[in-house]
Short mmCIF file of C-alpha atoms and ligand atoms in Angstrom, two decimals:
data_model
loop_
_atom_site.label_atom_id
_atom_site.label_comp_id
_atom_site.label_asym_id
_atom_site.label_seq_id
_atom_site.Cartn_x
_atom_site.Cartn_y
_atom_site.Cartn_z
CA UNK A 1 83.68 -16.71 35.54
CA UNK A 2 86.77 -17.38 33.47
CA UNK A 3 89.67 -19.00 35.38
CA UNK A 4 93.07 -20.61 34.71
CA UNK A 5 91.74 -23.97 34.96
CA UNK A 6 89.25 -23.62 32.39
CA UNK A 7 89.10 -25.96 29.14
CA UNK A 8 88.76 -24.30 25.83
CA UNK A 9 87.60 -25.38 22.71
CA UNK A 10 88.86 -23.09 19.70
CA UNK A 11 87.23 -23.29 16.26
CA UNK A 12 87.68 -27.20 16.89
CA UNK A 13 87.01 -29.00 13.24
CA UNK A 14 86.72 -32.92 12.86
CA UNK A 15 86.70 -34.26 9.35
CA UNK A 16 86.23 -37.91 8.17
CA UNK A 17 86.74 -37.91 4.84
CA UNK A 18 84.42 -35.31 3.39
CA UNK A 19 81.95 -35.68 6.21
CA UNK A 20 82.11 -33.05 8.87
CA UNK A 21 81.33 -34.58 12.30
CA UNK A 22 82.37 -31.48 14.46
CA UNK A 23 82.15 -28.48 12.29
CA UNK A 24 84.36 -25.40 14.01
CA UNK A 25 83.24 -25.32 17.88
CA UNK A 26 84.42 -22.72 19.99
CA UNK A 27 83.30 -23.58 23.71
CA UNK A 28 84.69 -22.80 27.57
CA UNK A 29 84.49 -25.18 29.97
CA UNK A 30 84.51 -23.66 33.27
CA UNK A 31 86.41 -25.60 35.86
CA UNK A 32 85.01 -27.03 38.34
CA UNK A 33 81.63 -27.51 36.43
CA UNK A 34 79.49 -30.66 35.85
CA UNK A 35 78.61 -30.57 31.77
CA UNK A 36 76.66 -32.45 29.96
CA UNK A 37 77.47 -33.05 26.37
CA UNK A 38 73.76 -33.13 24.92
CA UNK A 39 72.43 -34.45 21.69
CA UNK A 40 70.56 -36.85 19.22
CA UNK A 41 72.21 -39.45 17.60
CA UNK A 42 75.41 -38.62 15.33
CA UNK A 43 75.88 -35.35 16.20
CA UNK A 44 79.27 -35.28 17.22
CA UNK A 45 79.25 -35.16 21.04
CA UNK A 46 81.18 -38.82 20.87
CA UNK A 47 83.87 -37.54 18.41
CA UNK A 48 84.01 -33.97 20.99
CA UNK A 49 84.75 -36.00 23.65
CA UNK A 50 87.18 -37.89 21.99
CA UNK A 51 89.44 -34.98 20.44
CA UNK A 52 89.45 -33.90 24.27
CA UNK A 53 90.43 -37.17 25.39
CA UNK A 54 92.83 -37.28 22.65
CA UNK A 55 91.48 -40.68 21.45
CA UNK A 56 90.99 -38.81 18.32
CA UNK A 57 92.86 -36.08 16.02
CA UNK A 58 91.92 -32.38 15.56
CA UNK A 59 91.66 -31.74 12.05
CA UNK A 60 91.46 -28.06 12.65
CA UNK A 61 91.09 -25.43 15.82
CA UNK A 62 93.01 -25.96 19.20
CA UNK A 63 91.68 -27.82 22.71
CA UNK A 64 93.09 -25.73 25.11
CA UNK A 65 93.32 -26.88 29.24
CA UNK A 66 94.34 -24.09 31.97
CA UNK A 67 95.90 -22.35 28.69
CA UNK A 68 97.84 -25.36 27.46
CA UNK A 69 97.67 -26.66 24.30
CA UNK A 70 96.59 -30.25 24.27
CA UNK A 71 95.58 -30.73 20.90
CA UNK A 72 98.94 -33.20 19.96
CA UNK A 73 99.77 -34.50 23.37
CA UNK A 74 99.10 -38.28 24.22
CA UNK A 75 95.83 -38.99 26.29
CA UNK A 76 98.04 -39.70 29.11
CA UNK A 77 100.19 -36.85 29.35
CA UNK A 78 96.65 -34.28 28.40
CA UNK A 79 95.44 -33.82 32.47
CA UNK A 80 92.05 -36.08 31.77
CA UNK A 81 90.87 -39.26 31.51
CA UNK A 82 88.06 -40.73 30.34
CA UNK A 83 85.10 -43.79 31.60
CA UNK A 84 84.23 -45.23 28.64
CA UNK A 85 80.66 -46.73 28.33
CA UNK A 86 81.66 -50.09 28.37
CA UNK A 87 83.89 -49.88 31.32
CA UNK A 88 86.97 -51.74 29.34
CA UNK A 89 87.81 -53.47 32.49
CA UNK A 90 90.97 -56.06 32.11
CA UNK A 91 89.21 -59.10 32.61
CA UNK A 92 91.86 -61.08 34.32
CA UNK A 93 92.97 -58.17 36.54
CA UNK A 94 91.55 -58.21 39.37
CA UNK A 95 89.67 -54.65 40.64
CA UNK A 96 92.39 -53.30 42.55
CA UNK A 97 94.69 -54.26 39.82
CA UNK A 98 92.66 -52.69 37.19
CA UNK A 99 92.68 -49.34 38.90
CA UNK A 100 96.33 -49.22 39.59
CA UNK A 101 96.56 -50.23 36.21
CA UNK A 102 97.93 -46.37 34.89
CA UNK A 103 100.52 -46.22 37.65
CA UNK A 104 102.17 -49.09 37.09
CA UNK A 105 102.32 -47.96 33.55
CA UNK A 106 104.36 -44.82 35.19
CA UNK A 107 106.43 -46.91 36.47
CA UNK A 108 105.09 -46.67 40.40
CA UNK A 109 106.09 -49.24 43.01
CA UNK A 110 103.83 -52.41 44.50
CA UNK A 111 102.99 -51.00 47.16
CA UNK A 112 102.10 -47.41 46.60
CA UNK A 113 100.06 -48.25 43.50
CA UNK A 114 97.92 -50.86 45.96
CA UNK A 115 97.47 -48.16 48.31
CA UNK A 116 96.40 -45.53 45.68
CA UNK A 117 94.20 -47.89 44.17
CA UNK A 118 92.83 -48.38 47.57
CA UNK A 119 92.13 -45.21 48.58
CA UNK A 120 90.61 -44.36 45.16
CA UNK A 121 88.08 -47.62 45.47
CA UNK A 122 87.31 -46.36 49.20
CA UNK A 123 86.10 -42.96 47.81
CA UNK A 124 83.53 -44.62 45.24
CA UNK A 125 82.38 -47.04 47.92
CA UNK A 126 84.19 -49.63 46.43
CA UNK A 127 87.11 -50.69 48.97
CA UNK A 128 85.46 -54.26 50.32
CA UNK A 129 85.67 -55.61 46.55
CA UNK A 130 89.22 -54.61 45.62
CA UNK A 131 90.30 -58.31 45.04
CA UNK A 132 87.22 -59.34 42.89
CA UNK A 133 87.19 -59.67 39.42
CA UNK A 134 85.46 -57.51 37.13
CA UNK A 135 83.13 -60.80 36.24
CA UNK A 136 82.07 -60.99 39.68
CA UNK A 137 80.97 -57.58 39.74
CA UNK A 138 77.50 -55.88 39.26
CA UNK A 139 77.00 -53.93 36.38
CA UNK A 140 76.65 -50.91 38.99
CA UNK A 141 80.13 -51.91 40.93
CA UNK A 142 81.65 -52.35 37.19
CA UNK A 143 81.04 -48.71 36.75
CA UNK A 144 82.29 -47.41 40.21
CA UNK A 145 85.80 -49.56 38.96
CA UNK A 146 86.35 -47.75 35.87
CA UNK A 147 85.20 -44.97 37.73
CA UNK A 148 87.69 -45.18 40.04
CA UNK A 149 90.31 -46.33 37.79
CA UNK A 150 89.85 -42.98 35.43
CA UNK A 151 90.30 -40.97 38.60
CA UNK A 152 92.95 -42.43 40.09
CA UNK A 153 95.32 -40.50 37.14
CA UNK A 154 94.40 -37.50 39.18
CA UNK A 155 92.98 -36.01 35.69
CA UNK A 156 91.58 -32.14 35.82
CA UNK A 157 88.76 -33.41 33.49
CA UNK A 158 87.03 -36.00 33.45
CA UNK A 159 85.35 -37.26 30.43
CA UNK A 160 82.27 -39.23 31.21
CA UNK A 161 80.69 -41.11 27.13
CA UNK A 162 77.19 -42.30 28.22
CA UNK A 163 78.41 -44.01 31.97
CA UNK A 164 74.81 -44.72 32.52
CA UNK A 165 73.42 -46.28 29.77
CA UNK A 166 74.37 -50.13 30.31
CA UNK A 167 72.42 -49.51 34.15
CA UNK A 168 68.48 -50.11 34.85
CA UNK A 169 66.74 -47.35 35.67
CA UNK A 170 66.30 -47.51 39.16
CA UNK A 171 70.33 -47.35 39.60
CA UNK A 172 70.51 -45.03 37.17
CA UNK A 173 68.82 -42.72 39.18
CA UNK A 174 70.86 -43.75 42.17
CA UNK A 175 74.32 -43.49 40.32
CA UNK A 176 73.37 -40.52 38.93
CA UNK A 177 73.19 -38.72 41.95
CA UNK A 178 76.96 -39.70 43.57
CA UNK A 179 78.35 -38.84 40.04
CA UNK A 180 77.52 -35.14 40.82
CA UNK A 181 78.14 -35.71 44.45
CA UNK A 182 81.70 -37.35 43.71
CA UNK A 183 81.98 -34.60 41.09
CA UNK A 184 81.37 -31.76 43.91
CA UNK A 185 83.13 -33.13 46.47
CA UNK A 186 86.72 -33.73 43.59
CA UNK A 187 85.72 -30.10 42.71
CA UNK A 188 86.86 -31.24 39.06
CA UNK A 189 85.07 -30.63 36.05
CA UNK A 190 83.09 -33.68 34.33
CA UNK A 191 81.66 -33.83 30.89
CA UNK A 192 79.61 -36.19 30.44
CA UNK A 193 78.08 -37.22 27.41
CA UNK A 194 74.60 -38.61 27.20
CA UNK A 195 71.10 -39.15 24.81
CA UNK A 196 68.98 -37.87 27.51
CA UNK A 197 67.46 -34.63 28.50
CA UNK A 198 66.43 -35.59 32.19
CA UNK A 199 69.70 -36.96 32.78
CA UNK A 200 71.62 -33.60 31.85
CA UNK A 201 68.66 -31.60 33.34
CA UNK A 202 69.15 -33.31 36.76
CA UNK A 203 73.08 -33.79 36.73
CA UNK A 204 74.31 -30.33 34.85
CA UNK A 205 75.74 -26.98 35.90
CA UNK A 206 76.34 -26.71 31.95
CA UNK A 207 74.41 -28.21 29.31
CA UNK A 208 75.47 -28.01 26.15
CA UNK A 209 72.96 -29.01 23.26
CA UNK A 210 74.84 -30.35 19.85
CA UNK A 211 72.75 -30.89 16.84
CA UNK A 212 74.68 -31.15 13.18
CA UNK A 213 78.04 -30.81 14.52
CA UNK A 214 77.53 -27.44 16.09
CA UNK A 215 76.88 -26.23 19.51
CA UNK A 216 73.01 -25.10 19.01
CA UNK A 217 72.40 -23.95 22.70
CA UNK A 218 74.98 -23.64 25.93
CA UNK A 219 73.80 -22.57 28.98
CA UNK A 220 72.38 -24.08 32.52
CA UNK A 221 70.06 -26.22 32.60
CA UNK A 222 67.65 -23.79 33.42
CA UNK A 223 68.36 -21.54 30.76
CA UNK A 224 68.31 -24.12 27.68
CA UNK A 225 65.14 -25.43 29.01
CA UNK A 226 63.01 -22.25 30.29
CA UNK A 227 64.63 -20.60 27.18
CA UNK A 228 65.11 -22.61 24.22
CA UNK A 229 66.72 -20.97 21.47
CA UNK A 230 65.69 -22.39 18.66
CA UNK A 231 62.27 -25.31 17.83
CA UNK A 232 65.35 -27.50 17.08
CA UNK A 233 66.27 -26.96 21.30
CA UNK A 234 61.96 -26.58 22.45
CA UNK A 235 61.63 -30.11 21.23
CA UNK A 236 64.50 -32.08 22.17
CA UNK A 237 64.31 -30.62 25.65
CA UNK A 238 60.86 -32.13 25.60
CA UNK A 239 57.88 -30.31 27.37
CA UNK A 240 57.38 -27.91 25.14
CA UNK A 241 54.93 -27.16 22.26
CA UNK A 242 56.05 -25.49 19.58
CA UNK A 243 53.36 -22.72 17.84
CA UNK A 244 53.16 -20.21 14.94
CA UNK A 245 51.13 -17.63 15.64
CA UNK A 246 50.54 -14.44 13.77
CA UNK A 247 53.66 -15.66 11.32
CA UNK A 248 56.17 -16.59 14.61
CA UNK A 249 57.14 -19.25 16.07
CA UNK A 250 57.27 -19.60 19.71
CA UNK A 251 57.87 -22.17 22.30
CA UNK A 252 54.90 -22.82 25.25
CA UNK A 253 55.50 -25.20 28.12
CA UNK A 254 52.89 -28.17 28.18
CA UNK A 255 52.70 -27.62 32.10
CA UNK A 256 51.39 -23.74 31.22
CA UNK A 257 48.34 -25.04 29.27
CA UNK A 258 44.88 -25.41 30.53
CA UNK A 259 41.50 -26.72 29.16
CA UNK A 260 39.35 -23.69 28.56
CA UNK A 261 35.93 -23.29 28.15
CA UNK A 262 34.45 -22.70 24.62
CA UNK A 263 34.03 -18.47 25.36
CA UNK A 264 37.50 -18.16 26.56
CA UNK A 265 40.69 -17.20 24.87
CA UNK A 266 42.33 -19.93 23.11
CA UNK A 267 42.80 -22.54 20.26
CA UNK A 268 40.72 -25.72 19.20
CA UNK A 269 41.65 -28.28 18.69
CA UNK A 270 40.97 -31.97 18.49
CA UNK A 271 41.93 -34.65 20.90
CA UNK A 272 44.24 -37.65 19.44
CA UNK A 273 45.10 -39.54 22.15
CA UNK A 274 45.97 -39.43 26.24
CA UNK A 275 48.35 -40.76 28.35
CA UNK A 276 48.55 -41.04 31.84
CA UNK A 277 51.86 -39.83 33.66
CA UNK A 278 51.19 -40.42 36.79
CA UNK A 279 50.52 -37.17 38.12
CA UNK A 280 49.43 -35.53 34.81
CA UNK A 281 47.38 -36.70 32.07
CA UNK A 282 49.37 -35.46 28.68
CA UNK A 283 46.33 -34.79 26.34
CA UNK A 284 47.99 -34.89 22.56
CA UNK A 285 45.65 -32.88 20.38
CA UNK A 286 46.11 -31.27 16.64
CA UNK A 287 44.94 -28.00 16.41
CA UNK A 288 44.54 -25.53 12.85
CA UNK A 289 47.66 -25.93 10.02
CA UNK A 290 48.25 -29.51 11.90
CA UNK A 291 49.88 -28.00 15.07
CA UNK A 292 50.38 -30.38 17.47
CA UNK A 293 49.43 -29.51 21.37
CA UNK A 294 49.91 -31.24 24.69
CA UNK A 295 48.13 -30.13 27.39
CA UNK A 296 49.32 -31.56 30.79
CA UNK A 297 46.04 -32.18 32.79
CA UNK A 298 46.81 -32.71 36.34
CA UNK A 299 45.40 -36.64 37.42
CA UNK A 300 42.48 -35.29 39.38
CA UNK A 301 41.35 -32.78 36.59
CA UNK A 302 41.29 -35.32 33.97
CA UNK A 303 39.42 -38.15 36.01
CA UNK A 304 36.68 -35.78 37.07
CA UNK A 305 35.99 -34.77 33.27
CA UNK A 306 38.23 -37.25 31.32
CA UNK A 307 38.35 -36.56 27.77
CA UNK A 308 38.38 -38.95 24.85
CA UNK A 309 40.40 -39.39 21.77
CA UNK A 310 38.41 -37.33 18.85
CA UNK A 311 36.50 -34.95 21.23
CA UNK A 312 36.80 -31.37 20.33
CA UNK A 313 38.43 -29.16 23.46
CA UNK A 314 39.85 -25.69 23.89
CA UNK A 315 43.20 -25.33 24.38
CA UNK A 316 44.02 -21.97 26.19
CA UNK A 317 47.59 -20.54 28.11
CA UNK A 318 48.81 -16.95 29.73
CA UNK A 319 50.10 -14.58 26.56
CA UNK A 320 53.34 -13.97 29.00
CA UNK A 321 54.28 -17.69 28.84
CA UNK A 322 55.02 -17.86 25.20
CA UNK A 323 58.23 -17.80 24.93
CA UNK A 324 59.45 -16.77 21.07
CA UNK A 325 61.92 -18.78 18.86
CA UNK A 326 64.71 -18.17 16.63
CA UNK A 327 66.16 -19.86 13.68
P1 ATP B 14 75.76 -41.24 19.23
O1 ATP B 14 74.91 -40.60 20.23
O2 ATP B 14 75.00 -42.09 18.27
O3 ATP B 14 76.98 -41.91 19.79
P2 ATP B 14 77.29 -38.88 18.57
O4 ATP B 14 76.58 -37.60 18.73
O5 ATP B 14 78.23 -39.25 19.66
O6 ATP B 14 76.27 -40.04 18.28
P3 ATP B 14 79.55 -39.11 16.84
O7 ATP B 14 79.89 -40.52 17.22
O8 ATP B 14 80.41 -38.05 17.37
O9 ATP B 14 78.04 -38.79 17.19
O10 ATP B 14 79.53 -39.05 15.25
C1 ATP B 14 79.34 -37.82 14.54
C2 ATP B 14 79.35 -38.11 13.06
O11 ATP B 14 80.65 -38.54 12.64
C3 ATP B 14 78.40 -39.21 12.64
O12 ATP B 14 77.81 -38.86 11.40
C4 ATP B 14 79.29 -40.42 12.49
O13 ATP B 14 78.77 -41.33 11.55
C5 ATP B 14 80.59 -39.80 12.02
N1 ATP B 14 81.75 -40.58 12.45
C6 ATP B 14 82.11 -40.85 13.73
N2 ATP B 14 83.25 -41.58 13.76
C7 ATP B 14 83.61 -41.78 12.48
C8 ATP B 14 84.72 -42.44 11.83
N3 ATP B 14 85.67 -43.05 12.55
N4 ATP B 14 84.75 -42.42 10.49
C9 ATP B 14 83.81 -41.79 9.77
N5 ATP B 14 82.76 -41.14 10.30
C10 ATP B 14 82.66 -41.13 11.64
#
């Protein structure tokens, strides 16, 4: 549903030079959503997030927040603020000093910046380290600091460029959840830009897929995954093969294929190479014209008739769970 708060993107152009980074986006941002900027490398979602931010010009279009335009106005002064990747924590300030940091820039007194900076570090769990230094800091508590410090602006957006990727995996998993929760509970909209599918899968109302500096599939994360738009959008989302059958193209889950017997319906093919996922087996097989097929096996299947690299199997899935393919 459209509202007031929403943030806009109209016919939004970048241009370095020659080279076209964001090539005429026109997107809405509901408010109030969690949306995750998607994409391989050099696509633009950096340089989208950035003309948002207003770390970066608009060459053409508008960026428009509750019906505002904030295409020209200072970062500041735009109603969001954004955690960069690398934190850019002042050094020498300590934590609660590095959060206040804005407001004293605005010209607030002592003692209510302390207390806003307080309050802001209490809300991301953060409250017992307010006097440390961002060196004495884990690379977890670093995040929840610039997290804190981005918020503490008050911002209507906030503009998230890859805040996971410096963590290990096992916090990533954990931070990842009180993003959304902290997200939920501001009831503010984040973008958040990442590299990986799971991560938008699991965090996003919205994700938005960018591939040559155009949107190539919005929607939830249902949608863009169940229904991928285009093979460009099947295969990035993972989990998907990608077949031409009787001239079209269509995507087929790897989860809705099955080993078939030789006198059922379905395709041969030939066996490459296995890997075990824990509770699947993904069996990576090329079938005719070089198409390549995963089958997920589930564990059990596979170890009571495990199949070997070069063997010959059939390949077989349900008609209704192709799902066809656009350009
Ligand atoms: P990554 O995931 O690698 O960060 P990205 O999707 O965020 O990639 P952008 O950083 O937005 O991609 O870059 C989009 C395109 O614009 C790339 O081709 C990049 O080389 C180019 N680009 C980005 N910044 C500049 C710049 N300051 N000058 C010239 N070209 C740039």
């Amino acid at each position: 549903m459209r509202t007031s708060l929403d943030l806009e993107l109209v016919a939004v152009t970048k241009r370095y030079g020659n080279a076209v980074a964001v090539n005429n986006i026109t997107h809405l941002f509901p408010a109030g959503s969690y949306v995750c900027l998607l994409g391989p490398s050099g696509c633009g979602k950096t340089t989208t997030l950035r003309m948002i931010a207003g770390h970066e010009t608009v060459s053409d279009g508008a960026i428009l927040l509750s019906g505002r335009d904030i295409s020209h106005l200072p970062p500041a002064k735009r109603g969001t603020a954004m955690m960069f990747q690398s934190y850019a924590l002042f050094p020498h300030m300590t934590v609660r000093d590095n959060v206040s940091f804005s407001l004293k820039m605005k010209g607030e007194d002592a003692a209510t910046r302390g207390r806003k900076a307080d309050e802001m570090l209490e809300l991301v769990g953060m409250g017992h380290l307010a006097a440390r230094l961002p060196a004495q800091l884990s690379g977890g508590q670093q995040q929840r600091a610039a997290l804190a410090r981005a918020l503490i602006t008050r911002p209507q957006v906030l503009l998230l460029d890859e805040p996971l990727s410096a963590l290990d995996p096992f916090l990533r998993l954990r931070v990842r959840g009180e993003l959304k929760k902290l997200q939920r509970e501001l009831g503010i909209s984040f973008i958040h830009v990442t590299h990986g599918q799971d991560e938008a899968l699991a965090l996003a109302d919205q994700v938005v897929l960018m591939n040559n500096a155009v949107i190539e599939q919005a929607g939830t994360a249902r949608e863009v995954f169940l229904t991928p738009r285009t093979e460009f959008v099947a295969r990035f989302m993972g989990g998907h093969n990608v077949l031409s059958l009787d001239g079209k193209r269509y995507s087929l889950r790897s989860d809705r294929t099955r080993i078939v017997a030789p006198q059922d319906r379905g395709m041969d093919v030939a066996v490459v190479a296995h890997e075990f996922l824990g509770t699947h087996v993904a069996v990576n097989a090329i079938g005719p014209g070089d198409t390549e097929l995963t089958a997920m096996v589930p564990e059990e299947e596979f170890r009571l008739a495990p199949i070997e690299p070069g063997q010959g199997i059939r390949i077989g899935w349900n008609p209704a769970d192709l799902h066809p393919l656009g350009h």
